[in-house]
Structure formats: structure tokens, C-alpha cells
mmCIF file of C-alpha atoms in Angstrom:
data_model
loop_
_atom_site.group_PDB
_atom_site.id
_atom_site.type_symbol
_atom_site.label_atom_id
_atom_site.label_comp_id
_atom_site.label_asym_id
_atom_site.label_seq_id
_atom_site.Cartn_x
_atom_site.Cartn_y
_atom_site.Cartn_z
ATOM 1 C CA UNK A 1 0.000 0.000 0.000
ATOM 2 C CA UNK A 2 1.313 3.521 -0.755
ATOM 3 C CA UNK A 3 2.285 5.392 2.630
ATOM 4 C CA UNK A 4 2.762 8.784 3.250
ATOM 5 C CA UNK A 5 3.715 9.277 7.256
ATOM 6 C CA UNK A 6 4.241 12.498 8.705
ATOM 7 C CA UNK A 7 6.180 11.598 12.065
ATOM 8 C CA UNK A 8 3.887 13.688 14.855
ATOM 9 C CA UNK A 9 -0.095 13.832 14.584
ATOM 10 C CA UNK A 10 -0.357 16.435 17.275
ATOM 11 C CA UNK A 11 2.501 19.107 18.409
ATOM 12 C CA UNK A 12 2.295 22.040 21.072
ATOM 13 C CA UNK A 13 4.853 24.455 20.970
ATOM 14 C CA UNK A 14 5.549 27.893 21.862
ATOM 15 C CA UNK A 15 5.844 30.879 20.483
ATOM 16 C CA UNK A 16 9.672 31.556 19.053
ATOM 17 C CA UNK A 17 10.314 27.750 18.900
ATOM 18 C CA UNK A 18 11.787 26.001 16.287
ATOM 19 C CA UNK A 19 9.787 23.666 14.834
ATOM 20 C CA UNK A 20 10.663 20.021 12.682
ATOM 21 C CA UNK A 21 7.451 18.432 10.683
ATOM 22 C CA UNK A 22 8.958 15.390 9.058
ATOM 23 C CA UNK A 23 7.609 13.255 5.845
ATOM 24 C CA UNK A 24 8.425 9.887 4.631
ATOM 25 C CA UNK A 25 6.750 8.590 1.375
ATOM 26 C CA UNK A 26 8.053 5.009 0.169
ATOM 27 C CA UNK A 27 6.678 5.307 -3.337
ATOM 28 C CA UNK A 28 9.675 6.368 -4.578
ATOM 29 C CA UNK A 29 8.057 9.595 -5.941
ATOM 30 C CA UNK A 30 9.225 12.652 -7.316
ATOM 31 C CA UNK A 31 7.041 15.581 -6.077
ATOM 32 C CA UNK A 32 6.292 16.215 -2.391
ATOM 33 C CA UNK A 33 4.356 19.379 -1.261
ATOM 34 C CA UNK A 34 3.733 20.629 2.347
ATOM 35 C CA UNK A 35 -0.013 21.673 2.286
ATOM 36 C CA UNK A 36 -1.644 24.028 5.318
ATOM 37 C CA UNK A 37 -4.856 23.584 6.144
ATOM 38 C CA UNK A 38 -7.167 26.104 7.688
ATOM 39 C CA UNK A 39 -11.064 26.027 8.469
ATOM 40 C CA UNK A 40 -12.802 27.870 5.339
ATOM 41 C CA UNK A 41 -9.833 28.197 3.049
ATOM 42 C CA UNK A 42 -9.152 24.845 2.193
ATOM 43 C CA UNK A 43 -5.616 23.652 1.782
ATOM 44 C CA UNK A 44 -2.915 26.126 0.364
ATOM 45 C CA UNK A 45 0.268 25.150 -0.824
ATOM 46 C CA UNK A 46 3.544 26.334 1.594
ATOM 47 C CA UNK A 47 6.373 24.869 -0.735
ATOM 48 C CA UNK A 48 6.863 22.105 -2.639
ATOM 49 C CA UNK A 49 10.196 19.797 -3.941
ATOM 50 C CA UNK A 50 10.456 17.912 -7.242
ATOM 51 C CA UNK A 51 14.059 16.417 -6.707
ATOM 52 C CA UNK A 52 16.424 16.287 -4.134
ATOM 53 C CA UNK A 53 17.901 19.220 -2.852
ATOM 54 C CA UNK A 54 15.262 21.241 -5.060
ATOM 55 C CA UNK A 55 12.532 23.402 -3.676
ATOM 56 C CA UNK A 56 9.879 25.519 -4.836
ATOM 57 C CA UNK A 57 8.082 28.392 -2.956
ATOM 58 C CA UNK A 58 4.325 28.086 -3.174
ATOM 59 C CA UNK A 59 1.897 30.088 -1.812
ATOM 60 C CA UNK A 60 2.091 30.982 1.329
ATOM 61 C CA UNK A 61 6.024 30.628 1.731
ATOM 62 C CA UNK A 62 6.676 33.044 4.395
ATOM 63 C CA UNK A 63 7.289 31.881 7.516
ATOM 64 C CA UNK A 64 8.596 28.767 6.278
ATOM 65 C CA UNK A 65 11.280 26.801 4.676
ATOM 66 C CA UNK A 66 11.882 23.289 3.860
ATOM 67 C CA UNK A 67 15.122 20.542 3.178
ATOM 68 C CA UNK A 68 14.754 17.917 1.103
ATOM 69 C CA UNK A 69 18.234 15.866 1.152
ATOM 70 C CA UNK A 70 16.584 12.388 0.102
ATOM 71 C CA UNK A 71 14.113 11.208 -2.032
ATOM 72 C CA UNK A 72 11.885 9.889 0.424
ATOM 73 C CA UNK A 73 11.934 12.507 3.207
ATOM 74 C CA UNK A 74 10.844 16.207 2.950
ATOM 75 C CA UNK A 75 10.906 18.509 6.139
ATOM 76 C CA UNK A 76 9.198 21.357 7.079
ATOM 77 C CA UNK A 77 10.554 24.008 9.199
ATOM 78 C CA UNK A 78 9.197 26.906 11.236
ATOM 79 C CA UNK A 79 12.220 28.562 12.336
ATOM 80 C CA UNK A 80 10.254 30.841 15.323
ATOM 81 C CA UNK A 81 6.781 29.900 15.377
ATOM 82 C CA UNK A 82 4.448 32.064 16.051
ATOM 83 C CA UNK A 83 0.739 31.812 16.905
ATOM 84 C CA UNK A 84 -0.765 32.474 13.347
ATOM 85 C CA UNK A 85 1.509 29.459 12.555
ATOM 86 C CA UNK A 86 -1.285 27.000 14.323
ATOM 87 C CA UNK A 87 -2.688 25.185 11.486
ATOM 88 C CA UNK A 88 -3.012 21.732 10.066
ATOM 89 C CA UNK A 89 -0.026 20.855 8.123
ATOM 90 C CA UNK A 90 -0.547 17.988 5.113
ATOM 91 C CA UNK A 91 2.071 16.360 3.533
ATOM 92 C CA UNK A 92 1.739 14.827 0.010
ATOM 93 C CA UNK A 93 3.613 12.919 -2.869
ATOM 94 C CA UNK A 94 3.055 12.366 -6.350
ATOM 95 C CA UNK A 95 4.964 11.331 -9.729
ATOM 96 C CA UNK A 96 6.808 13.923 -11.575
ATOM 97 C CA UNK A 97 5.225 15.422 -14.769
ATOM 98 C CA UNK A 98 2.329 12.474 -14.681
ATOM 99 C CA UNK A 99 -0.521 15.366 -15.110
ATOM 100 C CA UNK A 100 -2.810 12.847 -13.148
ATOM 101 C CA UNK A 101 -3.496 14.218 -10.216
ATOM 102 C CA UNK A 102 -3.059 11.994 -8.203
ATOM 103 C CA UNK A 103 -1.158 12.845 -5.041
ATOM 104 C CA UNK A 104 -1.478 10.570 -1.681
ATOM 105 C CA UNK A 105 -1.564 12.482 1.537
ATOM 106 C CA UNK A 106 -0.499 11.972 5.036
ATOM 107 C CA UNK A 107 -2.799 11.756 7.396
ATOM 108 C CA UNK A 108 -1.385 15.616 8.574
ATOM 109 C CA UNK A 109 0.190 17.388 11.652
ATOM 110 C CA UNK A 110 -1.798 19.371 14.134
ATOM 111 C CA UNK A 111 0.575 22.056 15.149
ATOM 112 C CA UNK A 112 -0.599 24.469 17.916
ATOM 113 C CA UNK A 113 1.916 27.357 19.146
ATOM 114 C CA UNK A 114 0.655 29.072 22.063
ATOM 115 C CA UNK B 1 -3.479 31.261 -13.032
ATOM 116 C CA UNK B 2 -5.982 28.647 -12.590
ATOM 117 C CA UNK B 3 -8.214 28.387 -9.131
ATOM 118 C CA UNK B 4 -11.107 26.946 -8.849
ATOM 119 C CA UNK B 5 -14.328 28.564 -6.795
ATOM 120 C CA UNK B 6 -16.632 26.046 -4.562
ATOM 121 C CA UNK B 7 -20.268 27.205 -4.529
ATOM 122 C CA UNK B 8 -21.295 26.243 -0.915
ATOM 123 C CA UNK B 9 -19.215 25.661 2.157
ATOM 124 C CA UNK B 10 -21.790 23.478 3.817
ATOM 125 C CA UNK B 11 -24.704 21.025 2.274
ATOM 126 C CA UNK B 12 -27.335 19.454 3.813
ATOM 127 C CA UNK B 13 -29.414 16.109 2.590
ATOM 128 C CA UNK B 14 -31.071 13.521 3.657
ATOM 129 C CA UNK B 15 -30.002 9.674 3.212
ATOM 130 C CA UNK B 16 -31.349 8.506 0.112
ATOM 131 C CA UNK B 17 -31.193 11.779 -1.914
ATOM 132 C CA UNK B 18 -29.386 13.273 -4.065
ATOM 133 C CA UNK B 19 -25.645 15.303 -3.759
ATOM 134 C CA UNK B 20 -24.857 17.778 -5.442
ATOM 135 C CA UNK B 21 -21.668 19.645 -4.792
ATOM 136 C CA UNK B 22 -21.007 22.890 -7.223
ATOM 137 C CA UNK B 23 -17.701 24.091 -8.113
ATOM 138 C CA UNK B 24 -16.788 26.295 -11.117
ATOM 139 C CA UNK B 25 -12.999 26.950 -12.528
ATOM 140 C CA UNK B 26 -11.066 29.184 -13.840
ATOM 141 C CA UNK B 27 -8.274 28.600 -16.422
ATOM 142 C CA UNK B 28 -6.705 29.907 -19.172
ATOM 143 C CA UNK B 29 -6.665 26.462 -20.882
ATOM 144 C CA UNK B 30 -8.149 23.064 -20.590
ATOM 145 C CA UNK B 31 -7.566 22.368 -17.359
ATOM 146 C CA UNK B 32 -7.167 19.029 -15.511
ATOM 147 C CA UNK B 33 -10.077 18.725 -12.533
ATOM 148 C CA UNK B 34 -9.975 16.451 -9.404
ATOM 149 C CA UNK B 35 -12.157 16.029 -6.467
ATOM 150 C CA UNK B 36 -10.632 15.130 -3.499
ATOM 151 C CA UNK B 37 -12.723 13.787 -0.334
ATOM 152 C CA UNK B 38 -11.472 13.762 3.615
ATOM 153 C CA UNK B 39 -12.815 12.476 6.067
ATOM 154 C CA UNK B 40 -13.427 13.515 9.722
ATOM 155 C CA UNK B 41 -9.788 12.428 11.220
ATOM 156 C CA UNK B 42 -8.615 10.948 7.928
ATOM 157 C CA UNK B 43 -5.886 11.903 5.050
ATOM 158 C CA UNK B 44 -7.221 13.457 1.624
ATOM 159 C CA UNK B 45 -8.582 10.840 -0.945
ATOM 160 C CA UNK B 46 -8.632 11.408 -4.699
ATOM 161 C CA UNK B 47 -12.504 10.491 -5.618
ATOM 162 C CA UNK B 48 -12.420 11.236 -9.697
ATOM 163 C CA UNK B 49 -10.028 13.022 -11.806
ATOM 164 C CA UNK B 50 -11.041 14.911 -15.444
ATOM 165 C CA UNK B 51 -8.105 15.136 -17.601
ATOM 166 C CA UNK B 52 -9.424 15.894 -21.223
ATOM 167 C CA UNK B 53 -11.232 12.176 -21.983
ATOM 168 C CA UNK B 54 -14.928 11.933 -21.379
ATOM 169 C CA UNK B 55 -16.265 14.806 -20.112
ATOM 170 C CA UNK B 56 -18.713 12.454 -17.811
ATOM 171 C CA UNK B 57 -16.280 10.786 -14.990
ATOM 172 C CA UNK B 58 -17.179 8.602 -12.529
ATOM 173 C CA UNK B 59 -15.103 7.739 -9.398
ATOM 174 C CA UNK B 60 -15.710 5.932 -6.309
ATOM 175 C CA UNK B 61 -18.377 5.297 -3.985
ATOM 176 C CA UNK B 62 -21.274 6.060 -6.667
ATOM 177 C CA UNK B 63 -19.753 9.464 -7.356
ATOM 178 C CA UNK B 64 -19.442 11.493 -10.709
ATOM 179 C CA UNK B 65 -18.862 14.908 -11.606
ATOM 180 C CA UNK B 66 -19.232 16.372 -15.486
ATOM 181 C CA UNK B 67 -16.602 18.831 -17.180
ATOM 182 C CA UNK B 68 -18.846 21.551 -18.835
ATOM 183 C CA UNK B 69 -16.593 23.826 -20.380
ATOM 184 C CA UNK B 70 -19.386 26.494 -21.628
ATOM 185 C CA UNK B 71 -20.209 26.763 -18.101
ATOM 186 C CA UNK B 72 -16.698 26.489 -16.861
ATOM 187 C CA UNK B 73 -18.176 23.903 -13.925
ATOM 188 C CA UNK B 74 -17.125 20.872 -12.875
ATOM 189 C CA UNK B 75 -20.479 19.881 -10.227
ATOM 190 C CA UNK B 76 -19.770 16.702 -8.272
ATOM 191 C CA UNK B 77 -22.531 14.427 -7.953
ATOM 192 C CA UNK B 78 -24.544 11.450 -6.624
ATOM 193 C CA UNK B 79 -27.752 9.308 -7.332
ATOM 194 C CA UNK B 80 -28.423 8.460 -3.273
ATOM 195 C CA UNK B 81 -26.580 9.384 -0.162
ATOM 196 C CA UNK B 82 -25.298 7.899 2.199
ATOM 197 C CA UNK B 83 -24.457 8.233 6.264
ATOM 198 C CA UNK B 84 -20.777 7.482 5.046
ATOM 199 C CA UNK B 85 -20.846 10.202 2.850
ATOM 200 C CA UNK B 86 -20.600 12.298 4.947
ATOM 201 C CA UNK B 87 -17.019 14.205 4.632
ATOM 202 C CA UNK B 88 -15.311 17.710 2.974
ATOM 203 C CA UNK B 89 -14.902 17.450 -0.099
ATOM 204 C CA UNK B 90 -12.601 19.297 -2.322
ATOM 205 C CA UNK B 91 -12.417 20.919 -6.260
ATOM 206 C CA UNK B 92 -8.852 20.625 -7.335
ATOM 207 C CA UNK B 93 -7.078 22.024 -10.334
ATOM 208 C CA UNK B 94 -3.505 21.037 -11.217
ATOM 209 C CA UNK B 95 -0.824 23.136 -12.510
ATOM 210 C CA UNK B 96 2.855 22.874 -13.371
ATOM 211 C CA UNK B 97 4.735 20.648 -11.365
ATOM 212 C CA UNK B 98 1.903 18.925 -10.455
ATOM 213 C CA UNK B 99 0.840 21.112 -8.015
ATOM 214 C CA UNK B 100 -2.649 21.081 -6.606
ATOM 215 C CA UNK B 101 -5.087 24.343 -6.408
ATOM 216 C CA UNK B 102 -7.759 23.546 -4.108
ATOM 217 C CA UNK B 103 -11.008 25.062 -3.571
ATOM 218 C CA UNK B 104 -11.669 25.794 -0.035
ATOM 219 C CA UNK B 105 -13.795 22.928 0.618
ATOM 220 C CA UNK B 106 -17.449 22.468 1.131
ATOM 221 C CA UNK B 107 -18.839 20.050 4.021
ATOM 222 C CA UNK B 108 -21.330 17.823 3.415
ATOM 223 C CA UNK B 109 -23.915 16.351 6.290
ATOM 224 C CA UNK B 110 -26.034 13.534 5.782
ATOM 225 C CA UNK B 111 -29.119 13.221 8.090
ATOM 226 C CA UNK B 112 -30.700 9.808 9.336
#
């Protein structure tokens, strides 16, 4: 079965903390994307990778920055959280260039920074 | 850019009727459409993807949607629901890189 795991389901931290949400895919794909997800505006893309050691800013970059130094694992970092920062955070794969669609999901960290 | 606009941010049926879920897109060209579905406490699940075939596309769990282009809408839909249907569901729209737009979601609740 394809797997997407995101290493923590729930995380408290405090304001100015660093903070390390970790993915592991073992479909030996391509693409991975860190996703936020907010009540009422859906998910909205924070960066994304398509190789190793490559990243792409999406939308909502700021804030946030990523490391990608194998295939199989992309990281997301919050280098001083902050309270606005308290979100869902989805992690996803997909093949490069396959125009299907199709990406598989973790099952996402709750981050809350108090 | 492409995006993609969901009509309603909650529905409400009964078990047994109809869904219909509404979103309309915006694209410069033919665009590649995707509903996604997740449930309470559960990862995102690709229900049915449009990518230029039959403009009619069926996916899981008794679920189709139709790619109207006049009408730029891509409406999700389904004979009969059910108490399992109950979930968010999402309009997607893919762009370079294979990254995913998503709508912001619209909640449907299915009463006994």
C-alpha cells in the first residue's frame, strides 16, 4: 500500500520555537508538497520539492522553509513559530510530470503554538 | 493562473437523496479537474479526476462529476446518499509541477 507518514499527529509548541514536521513517502516519488490547512480556506500550498535538494516556494512561503536531502523525506521548518503558525499541516507525494493528479496524503500534523 | 471557486461551504441532505456539490474553474486552458474527499480524522482521498477524456467521470463510492466547459463547472454528484458520505470534499485544479489548487472545501452532512 502507498504510505505517506508524517512523524507527529499532534505538536504544542511555543511561540519563538523552532519547529521540525517530518515526511516519509516510500513510493519512490518525485514531487512532495507541504499543504496548510485552515477552516474555510481549504488547503494552500507552503512549498513544494520535485528532486532532491530542489525546492519551490508556493503560496504561502513566508514563515517557512523546507530541506529535502533524500528522495523519500521532505521537512518542514518553522524557524520561530508564532501563533498564526497553528494550522493543520498535510504532507503529500506524487509522480513527476504524470498530469494525473493523483497525489497521496499523510494523514497531517496538528501544530498548535501558544 | 488557474483556481477553482466552490459554490457552498456546507450542504445538507437527507439519506437517500441526491448530492450535489457545485464548483466552477477558472483557467486559461483546458484544465485538468480532481475532487478530493477527507474524512473527519482521515488523510485526503482522490474520488475522480477529469483530464481531457470523457467529459462524464465517474469515481468511487457512486460518485461522478461532469466537465462543462461552456459553463466552466465541474459539479460533483450522486444518485443516493449515504451516512458514510458524509465528509469535505474538495475541487482541485492542477498546474505545473503537479501542483494542486484547491477550492476551499465544502462540508457535506447527511441526516438519518
Amino acid at each position: 500500500d502507498v504510505k505517506v507518514t508524517q512523524s507527529s499527529r499532534y505538536l504544542v509548541k511555543r511561540t519563538g520555537e523552532k519547529v521540525f514536521l517530518e515526511c516519509v513517502q516510500d513510493m519512490d516519488h518525485e514531487n512532495m508538497f507541504w499543504y496548510r490547512q485552515d477552516p474555510g480556506l481549504g488547503l494552500r500550498l507552503i512549498y513544494f520539492s520535485y528532486d532532491v535538494k530542489m525546492k519551490e516556494k508556493g503560496d504561502i512561503p513566508e514563515g517557512y522553509s523546507v530541506s529535502r536531502e533524500k528522495k523519500e523525506r521532505f521537512s518542514l521548518i518553522l524557524e520561530s513559530a508564532s501563533t498564526n503558525q497553528t494550522s493543520m499541516y498535510l504532507c503529500a507525494s506524487g509522480e513527476q510530470y504524470s498530469g494525473t493528479g493523483e497525489l497521496f496524503f499523510g494523514e497531517g500534523s496538528r501544530l498548535t503554538v501558544l | 493562473a488557474q483556481s477553482v471557486t466552490q459554490l457552498d461551504s456546507h450542504v445538507s441532505v437527507s439519506e437517500g437523496t441526491p448530492v450535489l456539490l457545485r464548483c466552477n474553474y477558472s483557467s486559461s486552458y483546458s484544465p485538468s479537474l480532481f475532487w478530493y474527499v477527507q474524512h473527519p480524522n482521515k488523510g485526503l482521498q482522490l474520488l475522480l479526476k477529469y483530464t481531457s477524456a470523457a467529459t462524464l467521470v465517474k469515481g468511487i463510492n457512486g460518485f461522478e462529476a461532469e466537465f462543462k466547459k461552456s459553463e466552466t463547472s465541474f459539479h460533483l454528484t450522486k444518485p443516493s446518499a449515504h451516512m458514510s458520505d458524509a465528509a469535505e470534499y474538495f475541487c482541485v485544479v492542477i498546474g505545473i509541477y503537479s501542483t494542486l489548487t484547491f477550492g476551499k472545501g465544502t462540508m457535506l452532512l447527511v441526516s438519518p
